[in-house]
Amino acid sequence: MRKKIVAGNWKMNNDLAATQDLLAELKKQVFPEDVAVMVAPAFTNLYPAYQTLREHPVEVISQNMHQSDKGAFTGEISASMLKSVGVNTVIIGHSERRSDFHETDALLAEKVDTALEKEMTVIFCVGEQLSDREHSEHFEVIKTQLDRGLFHTSKESWEQIVIAYEPVWAIGTGETATPKQAQEMHAFIRETISQQYGDGIANNISILYGGSVKPNNAADIFSKKDVDGGLIGGASLKADDFMAIVNAFGK
Ligand code: 13P
């Protein structure tokens, strides 16, 4: 079902003490009932976060996972390991994974398959580089990312899939897509999904926007009809800012 979602991607920030401080701040807040709120701490802090939020509506999710279930993959974390510490949702294909860690569309498709098999929810990220947009190739780039990363999956799987549109040029730069640019791309993503899987699935899928979402621009972005929420980086590290963004949507 199409849900409103606001997820905080904490990236490689916050040690255990800082994680607990931020969670303690979040626990004091009252969350709007119609918004699913999620936070993605670093791997080392997932289990403490899960324990802290066990009786709380905020869901603890993962920033990444490996495509294999176990074996000789030094330094990696599997879906089963995530599930064993209470994590049932995973971000796959973040642009930092794609560019800094050379994760290809084919690899991401494998990760998607593993997560779906393990009955996890996938937040699948897509996003174009600035040069793609300058060359008017942004729609084609997003279509290709969807096609190669997700469109091999069955119709039934789409109950477990959320899309996050994160234009790379807007991540951590302070430069946000305008609400109009976000709406235009989200509508395109929905239409592309509709062509592949039909209107029913396309209308049910939640499509989040990510890239310099802040308290002062969240309401405008969230007001667009195909924007179903946000994937928040920097602003999710401050409880007040994160809450202001959540509340901009819940209202
Ligand atoms: P910023 O909100 O810091 O731009 O990060 C967005 C992001 O990458 C979330 O995954």
GROMACS .gro file of C-alpha atoms and ligand atoms in nm:
model
  261
    1MET     CA    1   0.000   0.000   0.000
    2ARG     CA    2   0.123   0.352  -0.080
    3LYS     CA    3   0.255   0.485   0.248
    4LYS     CA    4   0.404   0.812   0.364
    5ILE     CA    5   0.760   0.740   0.475
    6VAL     CA    6   1.036   0.956   0.620
    7ALA     CA    7   1.365   0.772   0.666
    8GLY     CA    8   1.686   0.909   0.815
    9ASN     CA    9   2.005   0.775   0.659
   10TRP     CA   10   2.272   0.841   0.920
   11LYS     CA   11   2.552   0.721   0.690
   12MET     CA   12   2.891   0.677   0.865
   13ASN     CA   13   2.805   0.912   1.151
   14ASN     CA   14   2.753   0.863   1.524
   15ASP     CA   15   2.935   0.618   1.748
   16LEU     CA   16   2.736   0.419   2.004
   17ALA     CA   17   2.708   0.702   2.256
   18ALA     CA   18   2.599   0.956   1.993
   19THR     CA   19   2.353   0.703   1.852
   20GLN     CA   20   2.199   0.649   2.193
   21ASP     CA   21   2.176   1.025   2.251
   22LEU     CA   22   1.997   1.082   1.922
   23LEU     CA   23   1.762   0.788   1.982
   24ALA     CA   24   1.683   0.920   2.330
   25GLU     CA   25   1.587   1.253   2.171
   26LEU     CA   26   1.368   1.081   1.913
   27LYS     CA   27   1.198   0.870   2.177
   28LYS     CA   28   1.070   1.184   2.347
   29GLN     CA   29   0.884   1.293   2.035
   30VAL     CA   30   0.529   1.228   1.932
   31PHE     CA   31   0.515   1.099   1.577
   32PRO     CA   32   0.226   1.154   1.336
   33GLU     CA   33   0.034   0.832   1.294
   34ASP     CA   34   0.010   0.851   0.917
   35VAL     CA   35   0.388   0.862   0.855
   36ALA     CA   36   0.616   0.559   0.878
   37VAL     CA   37   0.940   0.687   1.032
   38MET     CA   38   1.268   0.497   0.995
   39VAL     CA   39   1.630   0.550   1.093
   40ALA     CA   40   1.937   0.381   0.948
   41PRO     CA   41   2.231   0.384   1.192
   42ALA     CA   42   2.570   0.227   1.115
   43PHE     CA   43   2.592  -0.155   1.131
   44THR     CA   44   2.757  -0.152   1.475
   45ASN     CA   45   2.465   0.043   1.619
   46LEU     CA   46   2.176  -0.149   1.467
   47TYR     CA   47   2.116  -0.388   1.753
   48PRO     CA   48   2.138  -0.128   2.031
   49ALA     CA   49   1.906   0.093   1.824
   50TYR     CA   50   1.663  -0.193   1.776
   51GLN     CA   51   1.664  -0.262   2.149
   52THR     CA   52   1.610   0.104   2.231
   53LEU     CA   53   1.323   0.140   1.983
   54ARG     CA   54   1.163  -0.201   2.040
   55GLU     CA   55   0.838  -0.059   2.183
   56HIS     CA   56   0.849   0.247   1.962
   57PRO     CA   57   0.696   0.323   1.620
   58VAL     CA   58   1.031   0.426   1.466
   59GLU     CA   59   1.176   0.139   1.260
   60VAL     CA   60   1.547   0.063   1.254
   61ILE     CA   61   1.669  -0.010   0.901
   62SER     CA   62   2.001  -0.088   0.734
   63GLN     CA   63   2.205   0.124   0.494
   64ASN     CA   64   2.332  -0.174   0.297
   65MET     CA   65   2.383  -0.551   0.295
   66HIS     CA   66   2.573  -0.818   0.105
   67GLN     CA   67   2.404  -1.023  -0.166
   68SER     CA   68   2.519  -1.360  -0.030
   69ASP     CA   69   2.378  -1.521   0.278
   70LYS     CA   70   2.706  -1.630   0.432
   71GLY     CA   71   3.062  -1.729   0.355
   72ALA     CA   72   3.408  -1.589   0.298
   73PHE     CA   73   3.319  -1.223   0.246
   74THR     CA   74   3.544  -1.041   0.490
   75GLY     CA   75   3.388  -0.729   0.631
   76GLU     CA   76   3.038  -0.790   0.497
   77ILE     CA   77   2.694  -0.825   0.657
   78SER     CA   78   2.416  -1.054   0.532
   79ALA     CA   79   2.038  -1.023   0.524
   80SER     CA   80   2.007  -1.302   0.782
   81MET     CA   81   2.240  -1.118   1.017
   82LEU     CA   82   2.031  -0.803   0.979
   83LYS     CA   83   1.711  -0.993   1.044
   84SER     CA   84   1.863  -1.153   1.353
   85VAL     CA   85   1.904  -0.808   1.508
   86GLY     CA   86   1.551  -0.698   1.427
   87VAL     CA   87   1.616  -0.522   1.096
   88ASN     CA   88   1.364  -0.593   0.820
   89THR     CA   89   1.423  -0.307   0.578
   90VAL     CA   90   1.737  -0.228   0.379
   91ILE     CA   91   1.849   0.061   0.159
   92ILE     CA   92   1.997  -0.074  -0.165
   93GLY     CA   93   2.174   0.122  -0.440
   94HIS     CA   94   2.247   0.446  -0.259
   95SER     CA   95   2.452   0.667  -0.491
   96GLU     CA   96   2.744   0.656  -0.247
   97ARG     CA   97   2.744   0.276  -0.276
   98ARG     CA   98   2.717   0.300  -0.654
   99SER     CA   99   3.000   0.549  -0.695
  100ASP     CA  100   3.237   0.504  -0.398
  101PHE     CA  101   3.202   0.126  -0.378
  102HIS     CA  102   3.149   0.058  -0.748
  103GLU     CA  103   2.820  -0.123  -0.700
  104THR     CA  104   2.685  -0.198  -1.045
  105ASP     CA  105   2.325  -0.239  -1.156
  106ALA     CA  106   2.383  -0.615  -1.184
  107LEU     CA  107   2.516  -0.640  -0.829
  108LEU     CA  108   2.227  -0.430  -0.699
  109ALA     CA  109   1.981  -0.662  -0.874
  110GLU     CA  110   2.139  -0.952  -0.683
  111LYS     CA  111   2.110  -0.765  -0.354
  112VAL     CA  112   1.746  -0.690  -0.431
  113ASP     CA  113   1.678  -1.059  -0.498
  114THR     CA  114   1.842  -1.166  -0.172
  115ALA     CA  115   1.655  -0.907   0.033
  116LEU     CA  116   1.321  -1.002  -0.124
  117GLU     CA  117   1.390  -1.372  -0.071
  118LYS     CA  118   1.457  -1.297   0.295
  119GLU     CA  119   1.124  -1.113   0.310
  120MET     CA  120   1.285  -0.778   0.372
  121THR     CA  121   1.155  -0.444   0.245
  122VAL     CA  122   1.390  -0.278  -0.003
  123ILE     CA  123   1.434   0.097  -0.035
  124PHE     CA  124   1.589   0.108  -0.382
  125CYS     CA  125   1.772   0.430  -0.468
  126VAL     CA  126   1.800   0.581  -0.813
  127GLY     CA  127   1.946   0.915  -0.914
  128GLU     CA  128   2.121   1.094  -1.197
  129GLN     CA  129   2.450   1.285  -1.195
  130LEU     CA  130   2.451   1.658  -1.268
  131SER     CA  131   2.604   1.594  -1.611
  132ASP     CA  132   2.315   1.359  -1.698
  133ARG     CA  133   2.069   1.638  -1.624
  134GLU     CA  134   2.277   1.894  -1.813
  135HIS     CA  135   2.265   1.665  -2.116
  136SER     CA  136   1.890   1.604  -2.066
  137GLU     CA  137   1.959   1.237  -2.009
  138HIS     CA  138   1.818   1.221  -1.656
  139PHE     CA  139   1.496   1.038  -1.744
  140GLU     CA  140   1.684   0.778  -1.946
  141VAL     CA  141   1.937   0.724  -1.664
  142ILE     CA  142   1.662   0.665  -1.408
  143LYS     CA  143   1.474   0.434  -1.642
  144THR     CA  144   1.789   0.227  -1.695
  145GLN     CA  145   1.857   0.204  -1.320
  146LEU     CA  146   1.501   0.083  -1.260
  147ASP     CA  147   1.515  -0.154  -1.550
  148ARG     CA  148   1.845  -0.317  -1.451
  149GLY     CA  149   1.803  -0.313  -1.076
  150LEU     CA  150   1.435  -0.389  -1.023
  151PHE     CA  151   1.238  -0.482  -1.331
  152HIS     CA  152   1.340  -0.848  -1.321
  153THR     CA  153   1.136  -0.893  -1.002
  154SER     CA  154   0.790  -1.048  -0.985
  155LYS     CA  155   0.472  -0.843  -0.946
  156GLU     CA  156   0.423  -0.990  -0.599
  157SER     CA  157   0.760  -0.853  -0.486
  158TRP     CA  158   0.641  -0.496  -0.525
  159GLU     CA  159   0.463  -0.511  -0.191
  160GLN     CA  160   0.818  -0.510  -0.046
  161ILE     CA  161   0.965  -0.233  -0.261
  162VAL     CA  162   0.999   0.141  -0.199
  163ILE     CA  163   1.181   0.372  -0.442
  164ALA     CA  164   1.398   0.665  -0.337
  165TYR     CA  165   1.479   0.924  -0.603
  166GLU     CA  166   1.802   1.094  -0.498
  167PRO     CA  167   1.958   1.318  -0.763
  168VAL     CA  168   2.332   1.287  -0.696
  169TRP     CA  169   2.386   1.660  -0.745
  170ALA     CA  170   2.149   1.733  -0.455
  171ILE     CA  171   2.302   1.496  -0.198
  172GLY     CA  172   2.488   1.678   0.078
  173THR     CA  173   2.527   1.985  -0.141
  174GLY     CA  174   2.254   2.205   0.001
  175GLU     CA  175   2.114   2.219  -0.350
  176THR     CA  176   1.768   2.060  -0.364
  177ALA     CA  177   1.567   1.959  -0.664
  178THR     CA  178   1.282   2.207  -0.691
  179PRO     CA  179   0.944   2.065  -0.593
  180LYS     CA  180   0.859   2.080  -0.965
  181GLN     CA  181   1.170   1.881  -1.065
  182ALA     CA  182   1.098   1.624  -0.793
  183GLN     CA  183   0.734   1.589  -0.897
  184GLU     CA  184   0.830   1.556  -1.264
  185MET     CA  185   1.075   1.274  -1.194
  186HIS     CA  186   0.850   1.096  -0.945
  187ALA     CA  187   0.565   1.103  -1.198
  188PHE     CA  188   0.804   0.964  -1.459
  189ILE     CA  189   0.913   0.684  -1.223
  190ARG     CA  190   0.550   0.597  -1.149
  191GLU     CA  191   0.466   0.596  -1.520
  192THR     CA  192   0.768   0.375  -1.596
  193ILE     CA  193   0.658   0.128  -1.328
  194SER     CA  194   0.304   0.139  -1.464
  195GLN     CA  195   0.426   0.046  -1.812
  196GLN     CA  196   0.614  -0.251  -1.670
  197TYR     CA  197   0.375  -0.374  -1.401
  198GLY     CA  198   0.044  -0.191  -1.446
  199ASP     CA  199  -0.135   0.095  -1.276
  200GLY     CA  200  -0.226  -0.099  -0.962
  201ILE     CA  201   0.136  -0.151  -0.862
  202ALA     CA  202   0.248   0.192  -0.981
  203ASN     CA  203  -0.017   0.368  -0.775
  204ASN     CA  204   0.065   0.166  -0.465
  205ILE     CA  205   0.439   0.220  -0.464
  206SER     CA  206   0.589   0.481  -0.229
  207ILE     CA  207   0.844   0.706  -0.400
  208LEU     CA  208   1.064   0.906  -0.163
  209TYR     CA  209   1.272   1.210  -0.250
  210GLY     CA  210   1.625   1.251  -0.111
  211GLY     CA  211   1.883   1.525  -0.150
  212SER     CA  212   1.925   1.821   0.088
  213VAL     CA  213   1.578   1.793   0.238
  214LYS     CA  214   1.570   2.039   0.529
  215PRO     CA  215   1.301   2.173   0.764
  216ASN     CA  216   1.259   2.480   0.542
  217ASN     CA  217   1.197   2.298   0.213
  218ALA     CA  218   1.035   1.971   0.324
  219ALA     CA  219   0.673   2.088   0.319
  220ASP     CA  220   0.698   2.217  -0.040
  221ILE     CA  221   0.857   1.897  -0.165
  222PHE     CA  222   0.615   1.672   0.025
  223SER     CA  223   0.317   1.868  -0.108
  224LYS     CA  224   0.369   1.722  -0.455
  225LYS     CA  225   0.132   1.445  -0.545
  226ASP     CA  226   0.384   1.181  -0.647
  227VAL     CA  227   0.622   1.248  -0.358
  228ASP     CA  228   0.542   0.999  -0.083
  229GLY     CA  229   0.815   1.094   0.160
  230GLY     CA  230   1.183   1.158   0.206
  231LEU     CA  231   1.519   0.991   0.256
  232ILE     CA  232   1.705   1.236   0.472
  233GLY     CA  233   2.082   1.253   0.524
  234GLY     CA  234   2.240   1.544   0.711
  235ALA     CA  235   1.919   1.681   0.862
  236SER     CA  236   1.835   1.340   1.013
  237LEU     CA  237   2.134   1.370   1.248
  238LYS     CA  238   1.964   1.645   1.448
  239ALA     CA  239   1.648   1.535   1.628
  240ASP     CA  240   1.481   1.876   1.595
  241ASP     CA  241   1.545   1.903   1.224
  242PHE     CA  242   1.440   1.547   1.159
  243MET     CA  243   1.119   1.595   1.357
  244ALA     CA  244   1.043   1.918   1.174
  245ILE     CA  245   1.073   1.727   0.846
  246VAL     CA  246   0.854   1.441   0.970
  247ASN     CA  247   0.595   1.689   1.092
  248ALA     CA  248   0.605   1.884   0.766
  249PHE     CA  249   0.462   1.570   0.611
  250GLY     CA  250   0.235   1.451   0.888
  251LYS     CA  251   0.035   1.770   0.894
  25213P     P1  252   2.143   1.482   0.241
  25213P     O1  253   2.004   1.497   0.299
  25213P     O2  254   2.252   1.507   0.340
  25213P     O3  255   2.158   1.560   0.113
  25213P     O4  256   2.159   1.326   0.201
  25213P     C1  257   2.060   1.264   0.127
  25213P     C2  258   2.089   1.118   0.123
  25213P     O5  259   2.186   1.076   0.063
  25213P     C3  260   1.999   1.028   0.197
  25213P     O6  261   2.023   0.896   0.164
   0.00000   0.00000   0.00000
